[in-house]
Short mmCIF file of C-alpha atoms and ligand atoms in Angstrom, two decimals:
data_model
loop_
_atom_site.label_atom_id
_atom_site.label_comp_id
_atom_site.label_asym_id
_atom_site.label_seq_id
_atom_site.Cartn_x
_atom_site.Cartn_y
_atom_site.Cartn_z
CA MET A 1 0.00 0.00 0.00
CA THR A 2 1.19 3.54 -0.74
CA ASN A 3 2.73 5.23 2.29
CA PRO A 4 0.19 7.89 3.37
CA ILE A 5 2.75 10.44 4.45
CA ALA A 6 4.62 10.17 1.16
CA LEU A 7 1.38 10.68 -0.71
CA GLN A 8 0.13 13.43 1.57
CA SER A 9 3.15 15.59 0.89
CA GLN A 10 2.40 15.38 -2.83
CA LEU A 11 -1.20 16.49 -2.51
CA SER A 12 -2.22 19.83 -3.80
CA SER A 13 -4.56 21.91 -1.74
CA ALA A 14 -6.80 21.97 -4.84
CA GLY A 15 -7.83 19.59 -4.21
CA LYS A 16 -38.80 23.20 29.09
CA ALA A 17 -42.63 21.81 29.07
CA ALA A 18 -41.75 19.15 26.67
CA ALA A 19 -38.52 18.65 28.54
CA THR A 20 -40.38 17.91 31.75
CA ALA A 21 -42.60 15.46 29.91
CA SER A 22 -39.66 13.48 28.60
CA LEU A 23 -37.90 13.60 31.95
CA ASN A 24 -40.32 10.88 32.95
CA GLY A 25 -38.81 8.42 30.53
CA ALA A 26 -37.53 8.02 27.02
CA SER A 27 -40.40 8.69 24.67
CA HIS A 28 -40.42 6.54 21.58
CA GLN A 29 -41.69 7.92 18.40
CA SER A 30 -42.97 4.88 16.61
CA GLN A 31 -43.40 6.79 13.37
CA PRO A 32 -41.64 10.08 12.67
CA GLN A 33 -43.98 13.02 12.19
CA PRO A 34 -44.53 14.48 8.72
CA ARG A 35 -42.37 17.50 8.03
CA ASP A 36 -43.57 20.13 5.58
CA GLY A 37 -46.37 17.75 4.69
CA GLN A 38 -43.90 14.99 3.82
CA THR A 39 -43.93 11.69 5.63
CA TRP A 40 -40.65 10.09 6.60
CA SER A 41 -39.42 6.79 5.27
CA PRO A 42 -35.92 5.29 5.24
CA SER A 43 -35.62 6.54 1.65
CA SER A 44 -37.33 9.95 1.92
CA TRP A 45 -33.87 11.55 2.03
CA THR A 46 -33.53 10.79 -1.69
CA THR A 47 -35.96 13.66 -2.47
CA LYS A 48 -33.62 16.21 -0.84
CA PRO A 49 -30.45 17.89 -2.03
CA ILE A 50 -27.40 15.95 -0.91
CA LYS A 51 -23.78 16.87 -0.15
CA GLN A 52 -20.84 14.46 -0.45
CA ASP A 53 -22.92 12.25 -2.75
CA ALA A 54 -21.47 9.00 -4.07
CA ILE A 55 -21.86 8.66 -7.80
CA TYR A 56 -20.96 5.23 -9.10
CA ASP A 57 -20.37 4.19 -12.70
CA ASP A 58 -22.15 0.88 -12.25
CA ARG A 59 -25.59 1.51 -10.75
CA LYS A 60 -26.69 -2.10 -11.27
CA GLN A 61 -23.92 -3.39 -9.03
CA VAL A 62 -24.84 -0.78 -6.39
CA GLU A 63 -28.43 -2.05 -6.38
CA LYS A 64 -27.17 -5.62 -6.03
CA SER A 65 -25.02 -4.65 -3.03
CA LEU A 66 -27.88 -2.74 -1.42
CA ALA A 67 -30.28 -5.66 -1.90
CA LYS A 68 -27.76 -7.91 -0.17
CA LEU A 69 -27.38 -5.46 2.72
CA GLU A 70 -31.15 -5.32 3.14
CA ARG A 71 -31.26 -9.09 3.66
CA LEU A 72 -28.39 -9.27 6.12
CA PRO A 73 -29.17 -9.26 9.86
CA PRO A 74 -28.84 -6.12 12.01
CA ILE A 75 -25.30 -5.44 13.27
CA VAL A 76 -26.62 -3.99 16.56
CA THR A 77 -30.01 -4.40 18.24
CA PRO A 78 -32.69 -1.99 19.56
CA THR A 79 -32.04 -3.27 23.11
CA GLU A 80 -28.41 -2.13 22.91
CA ILE A 81 -29.29 1.12 21.16
CA VAL A 82 -31.85 2.02 23.83
CA ARG A 83 -29.44 1.07 26.61
CA LEU A 84 -26.93 3.54 25.19
CA LYS A 85 -29.64 6.19 24.86
CA ASN A 86 -30.50 5.76 28.53
CA SER A 87 -26.82 6.15 29.44
CA LEU A 88 -26.58 9.29 27.34
CA ARG A 89 -29.62 10.61 29.17
CA ASP A 90 -27.54 10.30 32.35
CA VAL A 91 -24.74 12.21 30.65
CA ALA A 92 -27.13 15.01 29.59
CA LEU A 93 -28.38 15.23 33.17
CA GLY A 94 -24.81 15.53 34.50
CA LYS A 95 -24.78 12.08 36.10
CA ALA A 96 -22.19 10.46 33.80
CA PHE A 97 -19.34 11.36 31.44
CA LEU A 98 -18.90 10.29 27.80
CA LEU A 99 -15.67 9.14 26.18
CA GLN A 100 -15.80 8.64 22.42
CA GLY A 101 -12.72 7.85 20.38
CA GLY A 102 -11.07 5.97 17.59
CA ASP A 103 -9.58 6.43 14.16
CA CYS A 104 -10.46 9.27 11.83
CA ALA A 105 -10.83 6.81 8.98
CA GLU A 106 -11.05 3.17 9.96
CA LEU A 107 -9.61 0.92 7.26
CA PHE A 108 -10.74 -2.62 6.48
CA ASP A 109 -7.12 -3.56 7.33
CA TYR A 110 -7.68 -2.46 10.93
CA CYS A 111 -10.08 -5.37 11.32
CA GLU A 112 -7.32 -7.36 12.96
CA GLU A 113 -6.82 -8.75 16.48
CA ASN A 114 -3.97 -6.52 17.70
CA ALA A 115 -5.30 -3.28 16.26
CA ILE A 116 -8.74 -3.87 17.81
CA GLU A 117 -7.35 -4.98 21.17
CA SER A 118 -4.93 -2.10 21.56
CA LYS A 119 -7.67 0.46 20.87
CA VAL A 120 -10.11 -1.19 23.27
CA LYS A 121 -7.50 -1.38 26.03
CA LEU A 122 -6.62 2.27 25.52
CA LEU A 123 -10.27 3.35 25.67
CA LEU A 124 -10.71 1.24 28.80
CA GLN A 125 -7.69 2.75 30.56
CA MET A 126 -8.71 6.27 29.58
CA SER A 127 -12.19 5.61 30.92
CA LEU A 128 -10.78 4.47 34.29
CA VAL A 129 -8.79 7.68 34.55
CA LEU A 130 -11.90 9.68 33.67
CA ILE A 131 -14.05 7.81 36.21
CA TRP A 132 -11.45 8.75 38.82
CA GLY A 133 -11.48 12.37 37.63
CA ALA A 134 -15.21 12.84 37.17
CA ASN A 135 -16.24 10.61 40.05
CA LYS A 136 -19.03 9.42 37.78
CA PRO A 137 -19.67 6.47 35.49
CA VAL A 138 -18.13 6.81 32.04
CA VAL A 139 -20.04 5.85 28.90
CA ARG A 140 -17.68 4.49 26.23
CA ILE A 141 -18.31 4.77 22.52
CA ALA A 142 -15.71 3.64 19.99
CA ARG A 143 -15.31 5.21 16.57
CA MET A 144 -15.00 1.65 15.36
CA ALA A 145 -16.75 -1.15 13.51
CA GLY A 146 -18.06 1.07 10.71
CA GLN A 147 -16.14 4.37 10.52
CA TYR A 148 -15.44 3.75 6.85
CA ALA A 149 -16.88 6.78 5.00
CA LYS A 150 -15.09 10.12 4.93
CA PRO A 151 -16.34 13.54 3.81
CA ARG A 152 -13.77 15.41 1.75
CA SER A 153 -13.34 19.14 1.13
CA SER A 154 -12.55 18.43 -2.51
CA PRO A 155 -13.80 15.50 -4.65
CA THR A 156 -10.43 15.31 -6.40
CA GLU A 157 -6.80 15.84 -5.54
CA ILE A 158 -3.61 16.27 -7.54
CA ILE A 159 -1.04 13.52 -7.14
CA ASP A 160 2.15 13.68 -9.17
CA GLY A 161 0.53 16.28 -11.39
CA LYS A 162 -2.48 14.07 -12.09
CA GLU A 163 -6.01 14.84 -10.92
CA LEU A 164 -7.51 11.82 -9.16
CA PRO A 165 -10.67 11.19 -7.15
CA SER A 166 -9.99 11.80 -3.43
CA PHE A 167 -9.83 8.85 -1.04
CA ARG A 168 -13.33 8.73 0.51
CA GLY A 169 -12.93 5.87 2.95
CA ASP A 170 -12.80 2.11 2.45
CA ILE A 171 -16.58 1.80 2.02
CA LEU A 172 -16.27 3.81 -1.22
CA ASN A 173 -12.80 3.49 -2.72
CA GLY A 174 -9.20 2.58 -1.86
CA PHE A 175 -6.34 4.85 -0.81
CA ASP A 176 -3.93 3.43 -3.39
CA ILE A 177 -3.99 5.50 -6.50
CA ASP A 178 -5.14 2.64 -8.70
CA GLU A 179 -8.16 2.01 -6.44
CA ARG A 180 -9.71 5.45 -6.45
CA LYS A 181 -12.77 4.50 -8.54
CA LEU A 182 -15.91 4.03 -6.42
CA GLU A 183 -16.48 0.31 -6.07
CA PRO A 184 -20.03 -0.93 -5.22
CA SER A 185 -18.86 -4.24 -3.69
CA ARG A 186 -17.20 -2.23 -0.91
CA LEU A 187 -20.66 -1.56 0.56
CA VAL A 188 -21.02 -5.24 1.44
CA ASP A 189 -17.36 -5.46 2.48
CA ALA A 190 -18.02 -2.64 4.95
CA TYR A 191 -20.87 -4.61 6.53
CA PHE A 192 -18.70 -7.70 7.02
CA HIS A 193 -15.73 -5.74 8.38
CA SER A 194 -18.06 -3.96 10.84
CA ALA A 195 -19.63 -7.22 11.89
CA SER A 196 -16.25 -8.98 12.31
CA THR A 197 -14.83 -6.09 14.31
CA LEU A 198 -17.86 -5.99 16.56
CA ASN A 199 -17.85 -9.77 16.92
CA PHE A 200 -14.26 -9.69 18.17
CA LEU A 201 -15.04 -6.72 20.43
CA ARG A 202 -17.96 -8.52 22.01
CA ALA A 203 -16.07 -11.83 22.33
CA SER A 204 -13.00 -10.14 23.84
CA LEU A 205 -15.02 -8.16 26.35
CA SER A 206 -17.06 -11.17 27.41
CA SER A 207 -13.87 -13.24 27.68
CA GLY A 208 -12.20 -10.85 30.08
CA LEU A 209 -10.30 -8.28 27.99
CA ALA A 210 -11.79 -5.63 30.24
CA ASP A 211 -11.43 -7.73 33.40
CA LEU A 212 -10.15 -5.30 35.99
CA HIS A 213 -9.07 -8.13 38.26
CA ARG A 214 -5.99 -8.21 36.05
CA PRO A 215 -3.23 -5.67 36.57
CA LEU A 216 -3.02 -3.00 33.86
CA ASP A 217 0.15 -1.81 32.24
CA TRP A 218 0.19 1.97 32.49
CA GLY A 219 3.59 2.47 30.78
CA LEU A 220 4.43 5.92 32.09
CA GLY A 221 8.17 5.56 31.46
CA HIS A 222 8.12 8.06 28.60
CA VAL A 223 7.00 10.99 30.77
CA GLN A 224 10.19 13.01 31.02
CA ASP A 225 9.02 15.80 33.35
CA PRO A 226 9.47 14.44 36.92
CA GLU A 227 6.59 16.53 38.26
CA LEU A 228 4.18 15.19 35.64
CA GLN A 229 5.50 11.66 36.12
CA ALA A 230 4.77 11.95 39.88
CA LYS A 231 1.29 13.37 39.21
CA TYR A 232 0.27 10.66 36.77
CA SER A 233 1.75 7.94 39.00
CA LYS A 234 -0.29 9.23 41.91
CA THR A 235 -3.44 8.94 39.81
CA VAL A 236 -2.55 5.41 38.75
CA ASP A 237 -1.86 4.46 42.39
CA SER A 238 -5.19 5.86 43.41
CA ILE A 239 -7.02 3.92 40.65
CA THR A 240 -5.11 0.74 41.47
CA ASP A 241 -5.93 1.14 45.19
CA SER A 242 -9.62 1.61 44.46
CA LEU A 243 -9.71 -1.47 42.24
CA SER A 244 -7.89 -3.57 44.79
CA PHE A 245 -10.25 -2.34 47.52
CA MET A 246 -13.20 -3.47 45.43
CA ARG A 247 -11.56 -6.82 44.82
CA THR A 248 -10.82 -7.25 48.53
CA VAL A 249 -14.34 -6.39 49.55
CA GLY A 250 -15.19 -9.14 47.14
CA ALA A 251 -18.84 -8.29 47.08
CA ASP A 252 -20.38 -10.23 44.21
CA ILE A 253 -21.77 -7.14 42.62
CA ALA A 254 -18.43 -5.38 42.68
CA SER A 255 -16.65 -8.42 41.28
CA LYS A 256 -19.13 -8.76 38.44
CA ALA A 257 -18.84 -5.08 37.64
CA LEU A 258 -15.09 -5.50 37.33
CA GLU A 259 -15.32 -8.33 34.84
CA THR A 260 -16.61 -6.54 31.81
CA VAL A 261 -17.70 -3.17 30.54
CA ASP A 262 -20.07 -1.78 27.93
CA LEU A 263 -18.52 -0.46 24.76
CA TYR A 264 -20.72 0.95 22.03
CA THR A 265 -19.92 1.57 18.36
CA SER A 266 -20.29 4.69 16.26
CA HIS A 267 -19.50 6.24 12.90
CA GLU A 268 -20.42 9.23 10.78
CA GLY A 269 -23.66 8.43 8.97
CA LEU A 270 -22.40 9.80 5.69
CA LEU A 271 -23.24 7.22 3.07
CA LEU A 272 -27.01 7.21 3.27
CA GLU A 273 -27.63 4.31 0.91
CA TYR A 274 -25.67 2.09 3.32
CA GLU A 275 -27.44 3.48 6.40
CA GLN A 276 -30.84 3.12 4.74
CA SER A 277 -30.21 -0.54 3.91
CA LEU A 278 -29.55 -1.31 7.56
CA THR A 279 -32.46 0.74 8.89
CA ARG A 280 -35.20 -1.57 10.09
CA ARG A 281 -38.61 -1.22 11.70
CA LEU A 282 -38.12 -3.18 14.92
CA ARG A 283 -39.85 -3.74 18.20
CA ASP A 284 -38.97 -1.27 20.94
CA PRO A 285 -37.29 -3.09 23.84
CA ALA A 286 -39.79 -1.55 26.27
CA ASN A 287 -42.50 -3.58 24.50
CA ALA A 288 -40.53 -6.80 24.22
CA SER A 289 -42.62 -8.70 26.75
CA LYS A 290 -45.96 -7.58 25.35
CA PRO A 291 -47.83 -10.11 23.23
CA SER A 292 -48.90 -7.86 20.41
CA THR A 293 -46.61 -6.97 17.57
CA SER A 294 -48.63 -4.04 16.38
CA GLU A 295 -46.90 -1.29 14.46
CA ASP A 296 -47.19 1.26 17.25
CA GLN A 297 -44.78 -0.80 19.33
CA LYS A 298 -42.06 -0.53 16.73
CA SER A 299 -39.64 2.18 15.70
CA TRP A 300 -37.06 2.69 12.99
CA TYR A 301 -33.55 1.79 14.10
CA ASP A 302 -30.37 2.26 12.11
CA THR A 303 -28.76 -1.07 12.97
CA SER A 304 -25.34 -0.24 11.46
CA ALA A 305 -24.07 1.13 14.82
CA HIS A 306 -25.40 2.18 18.20
CA PHE A 307 -24.61 5.85 17.65
CA VAL A 308 -24.32 7.71 14.34
CA TRP A 309 -23.40 11.31 13.83
CA ILE A 310 -23.94 14.03 11.22
CA GLY A 311 -20.72 15.61 10.00
CA ASP A 312 -19.88 19.28 9.76
CA ARG A 313 -20.20 19.20 5.97
CA THR A 314 -23.61 17.50 5.76
CA ARG A 315 -25.84 19.22 8.33
CA GLN A 316 -27.84 21.45 5.95
CA ILE A 317 -31.34 21.85 7.42
CA ASP A 318 -33.14 21.01 4.19
CA GLY A 319 -30.58 18.45 3.09
CA ALA A 320 -30.72 14.69 2.71
CA HIS A 321 -28.75 13.82 5.83
CA ILE A 322 -31.04 15.70 8.21
CA GLU A 323 -34.06 14.13 6.52
CA PHE A 324 -32.63 10.64 7.07
CA PHE A 325 -31.53 11.23 10.65
CA ARG A 326 -34.85 12.72 11.78
CA GLY A 327 -36.55 9.34 11.38
CA ILE A 328 -34.26 7.00 13.29
CA SER A 329 -34.52 6.19 17.00
CA ASN A 330 -30.79 5.91 17.65
CA PRO A 331 -29.02 8.50 19.75
CA ILE A 332 -27.34 10.85 17.27
CA GLY A 333 -24.51 13.34 17.19
CA ILE A 334 -24.33 16.66 15.36
CA LYS A 335 -20.99 18.28 14.67
CA VAL A 336 -21.18 21.96 15.57
CA GLY A 337 -18.50 24.33 14.32
CA PRO A 338 -17.62 27.89 13.35
CA THR A 339 -20.08 27.81 10.45
CA THR A 340 -23.09 26.73 12.56
CA SER A 341 -25.46 29.64 13.17
CA SER A 342 -27.39 29.72 16.43
CA SER A 343 -30.72 29.72 14.59
CA ASP A 344 -29.67 26.66 12.56
CA LEU A 345 -28.64 24.93 15.74
CA LEU A 346 -32.11 25.37 17.21
CA THR A 347 -33.82 24.31 13.98
CA LEU A 348 -31.63 21.19 13.88
CA LEU A 349 -32.69 20.26 17.42
CA ARG A 350 -36.37 20.87 16.63
CA THR A 351 -36.15 18.80 13.46
CA LEU A 352 -34.16 15.91 14.86
CA ASN A 353 -35.67 15.74 18.35
CA PRO A 354 -39.15 17.30 18.30
CA SER A 355 -40.22 15.43 21.44
CA VAL A 356 -37.23 16.77 23.43
CA GLU A 357 -36.00 13.35 24.43
CA ILE A 358 -33.19 13.81 26.94
CA GLY A 359 -29.84 12.41 25.73
CA LYS A 360 -31.10 11.82 22.18
CA ILE A 361 -28.76 14.48 20.74
CA THR A 362 -25.07 14.92 21.39
CA LEU A 363 -23.70 18.28 20.24
CA ILE A 364 -20.12 17.61 19.24
CA THR A 365 -18.48 21.04 19.27
CA ARG A 366 -15.32 21.55 17.22
CA TYR A 367 -14.24 25.16 16.77
CA GLY A 368 -10.45 25.21 17.12
CA SER A 369 -8.47 26.53 20.06
CA SER A 370 -8.44 30.10 18.74
CA LYS A 371 -12.22 30.25 18.15
CA VAL A 372 -13.84 28.34 20.98
CA ARG A 373 -13.89 31.37 23.33
CA SER A 374 -15.76 33.55 20.88
CA LEU A 375 -18.20 30.94 19.51
CA LEU A 376 -19.17 28.41 22.17
CA PRO A 377 -20.88 30.74 24.70
CA GLN A 378 -23.54 31.82 22.18
CA HIS A 379 -24.29 28.24 21.17
CA ILE A 380 -24.66 27.25 24.81
CA ARG A 381 -27.01 30.18 25.53
CA THR A 382 -29.14 29.40 22.46
CA VAL A 383 -29.69 25.81 23.55
CA GLU A 384 -29.87 26.30 27.31
CA ASN A 385 -32.37 29.17 27.00
CA SER A 386 -34.68 27.09 24.82
CA GLU A 387 -36.95 24.11 25.47
CA TYR A 388 -33.79 21.98 25.01
CA ALA A 389 -32.22 23.17 28.27
CA ARG A 390 -30.50 20.27 30.03
CA SER A 391 -31.54 17.81 27.34
CA VAL A 392 -28.46 17.64 25.11
CA VAL A 393 -25.08 16.09 25.72
CA TRP A 394 -22.37 18.71 25.22
CA GLN A 395 -19.29 16.99 23.93
CA CYS A 396 -15.96 18.61 23.02
CA ASP A 397 -14.15 17.46 19.88
CA PRO A 398 -10.82 19.30 20.23
CA MET A 399 -9.39 17.60 17.13
CA HIS A 400 -11.18 18.87 14.03
CA GLY A 401 -10.75 22.62 14.49
CA ASN A 402 -7.04 22.18 15.23
CA THR A 403 -5.73 20.49 12.09
CA ARG A 404 -2.92 22.29 10.28
CA SER A 405 -0.17 21.58 7.78
CA THR A 406 3.56 21.75 8.44
CA SER A 407 5.76 23.69 6.04
CA THR A 408 6.41 20.42 4.22
CA GLY A 409 2.69 19.77 3.78
CA ILE A 410 2.12 17.15 6.50
CA LYS A 411 -1.28 17.29 8.19
CA THR A 412 -0.83 17.44 11.95
CA ARG A 413 -2.28 18.69 15.23
CA GLN A 414 -0.52 20.08 18.26
CA PHE A 415 -1.18 18.47 21.62
CA SER A 416 -1.17 21.92 23.24
CA ASP A 417 -3.95 23.17 20.89
CA ILE A 418 -6.06 20.10 21.63
CA LEU A 419 -5.61 20.57 25.38
CA SER A 420 -6.25 24.29 25.12
CA GLU A 421 -9.64 23.83 23.35
CA LEU A 422 -10.62 21.25 25.95
CA GLN A 423 -9.65 23.47 28.87
CA ASP A 424 -11.52 26.42 27.37
CA CYS A 425 -14.56 24.24 26.76
CA LEU A 426 -14.60 23.12 30.39
CA ALA A 427 -14.15 26.67 31.65
CA ILE A 428 -16.86 28.11 29.35
CA HIS A 429 -19.43 25.48 30.35
CA LYS A 430 -18.70 26.25 33.98
CA GLU A 431 -19.17 29.98 33.38
CA GLU A 432 -22.42 29.40 31.49
CA GLY A 433 -23.80 26.96 34.08
CA SER A 434 -24.00 24.09 31.57
CA TYR A 435 -22.38 20.67 31.80
CA LEU A 436 -19.57 19.53 29.53
CA GLY A 437 -20.53 15.88 29.35
CA GLY A 438 -17.91 14.34 27.15
CA VAL A 439 -14.94 14.32 24.80
CA HIS A 440 -14.60 13.09 21.24
CA LEU A 441 -11.07 12.14 20.19
CA GLU A 442 -9.20 10.71 17.24
CA LEU A 443 -6.74 8.20 18.65
CA THR A 444 -5.09 4.89 18.09
CA GLY A 445 -3.52 2.27 20.38
CA ASP A 446 -0.38 2.24 18.24
CA ALA A 447 2.84 4.24 18.65
CA VAL A 448 2.17 6.52 15.69
CA THR A 449 3.76 9.94 15.21
CA GLU A 450 0.96 12.06 13.77
CA CYS A 451 0.30 14.78 16.37
CA THR A 452 3.13 16.85 17.83
CA GLY A 453 3.73 17.53 21.54
CA GLY A 454 2.82 15.60 24.66
CA SER A 455 5.22 14.17 27.24
CA GLU A 456 7.24 12.32 24.64
CA GLY A 457 7.99 15.71 23.12
CA LEU A 458 7.26 14.75 19.51
CA GLY A 459 8.34 17.49 17.12
CA GLU A 460 7.60 18.14 13.46
CA ASP A 461 10.77 16.31 12.48
CA ASP A 462 9.47 13.17 14.18
CA LEU A 463 6.23 13.04 12.21
CA SER A 464 7.70 10.92 9.44
CA LEU A 465 8.88 8.22 11.88
CA ASN A 466 5.57 6.39 12.01
CA TYR A 467 2.82 8.35 10.30
CA THR A 468 0.22 5.83 9.20
CA SER A 469 -3.10 7.70 9.17
CA PHE A 470 -4.89 7.76 5.85
CA CYS A 471 -6.93 10.75 6.92
CA ASP A 472 -6.59 12.99 10.01
CA PRO A 473 -3.67 12.78 12.48
CA ARG A 474 -4.48 10.77 15.62
CA LEU A 475 -3.20 10.88 19.18
CA ASN A 476 -0.98 7.91 19.90
CA GLU A 477 -1.46 5.70 22.94
CA LYS A 478 0.77 7.82 25.20
CA GLN A 479 -0.68 11.14 24.08
CA ALA A 480 -4.24 9.87 24.47
CA LEU A 481 -3.63 8.53 27.96
CA GLU A 482 -1.88 11.74 28.96
CA LEU A 483 -4.85 13.75 27.70
CA ALA A 484 -7.12 11.57 29.84
CA PHE A 485 -4.94 12.34 32.92
CA LEU A 486 -5.11 16.06 32.17
CA ILE A 487 -8.88 16.06 31.60
CA ALA A 488 -9.36 14.01 34.78
CA GLY A 489 -7.36 16.60 36.72
CA HIS A 490 -9.68 19.35 35.45
CA LEU A 491 -12.80 17.31 36.16
CA ARG A 492 -11.70 16.81 39.75
CA GLU A 493 -11.34 20.56 40.13
CA ARG A 494 -14.80 21.07 38.63
CA ASN A 495 -16.44 18.65 41.07
C1 PEP B 1 -14.51 13.48 11.65
O1 PEP B 1 -15.05 13.39 12.78
O2 PEP B 1 -13.65 12.69 11.24
C2 PEP B 1 -14.84 14.65 10.77
C3 PEP B 1 -14.71 14.60 9.47
O3 PEP B 1 -15.27 15.69 11.49
P1 PEP B 1 -16.06 17.03 11.02
O4 PEP B 1 -17.31 16.57 10.34
O5 PEP B 1 -16.31 17.72 12.35
O6 PEP B 1 -15.13 17.79 10.15
CO1 CO B 2 -11.23 13.26 11.36
#
């Protein structure tokens, strides 16, 4: 496969009433309400203008792939989806914290034992640090088992003087320059790679991968600053002590709770034909024990993942993506950035969550460290002064507004910018009286060199050592864990 960093450097830049009602329990909308006189269906998005559309040469093959997807079983179930939604309700109400993370672009090649295990272990360790910091349960969502479609700022890019279609994620085309044509069979490949990844995730978790009776390797040897080293070690000691206390107490409940953890899956719901094919009308878990199977006990669930989000480039109010998302019962994310107007933000909430279900919507804010101060307060006031007060999850994505290029054209992010946006986000929510409920990170369990900074002191010259991302630069294992320690420190101060 072409080395991504080598290729990257050749790229041209051309290239409240209602709220009280739903406080009493998650309200299920068995059938989405008509909007502008139009009823919703899994395919009603096709009547709307679409951004980031996929146009294939061979439509017949696309139809064949979609028909296959429609027959295949759900990847996740309504019971799991609703369990996550209930947990996100706790986050919205300030009773839990959300950690979401994984690759920017997941490749089919990452569907492999070590890559999956190292990411899960990292997310687990980060979540322990955050539980310690927040003194609250942590909800874990992986950007995994389906994060295969990428929005691009330009449909083409120039490589070696030749204009080629951009890489749009493994579900659409390949990164290698001879695989850039959109390939319909990749739709079905995406399903099987998602299902295999999730199968291994589930099997590993139920077989003890997350068993906290086992000692964890915290690997803090790289932290050069003695003060930081002492601080992080103290946190680890405190976590280790708490775990050993629980083990010693030996109460059955505590022991069980230490054996496994919940981990949910997520991806950007970008390729709507794929999402539509996996969207099924299924029985709501709340009605599972009732004898009747009447339609009013069912809702539409996108069974491709527990949580799906709408990207910054596809959240046009009258566009196809919003039309699709307004009909599904999954908890959903909306990326909110410098180009989101406050009035659009409110319209998005009213369109996607008309019944003001608490925890249904996660607002994933991503402004950039230099803009967060001027933009976030207004967005918070707009939401918190509306009927949506205390109903959304506010999540900080400190990655996507902080991407930049080095003088040699390598895409990177600085650890200090990421931390700065996070710290500002925490401070602003405190000032505004709202609750920052979570973080959204691009990370990997491997020792990559894609973001600069952190305790290892990675500089721009180090980026080429092990740059393997095919899209945005990710935090490596050490940087991600360090960020968790730093966030935890701030959360402890907040509490
Ligand atoms: C992403 O999360 O990888 C992404 C493309 O983000 P955004 O839509 O916020 O740019
Ligand atoms: Co990204």
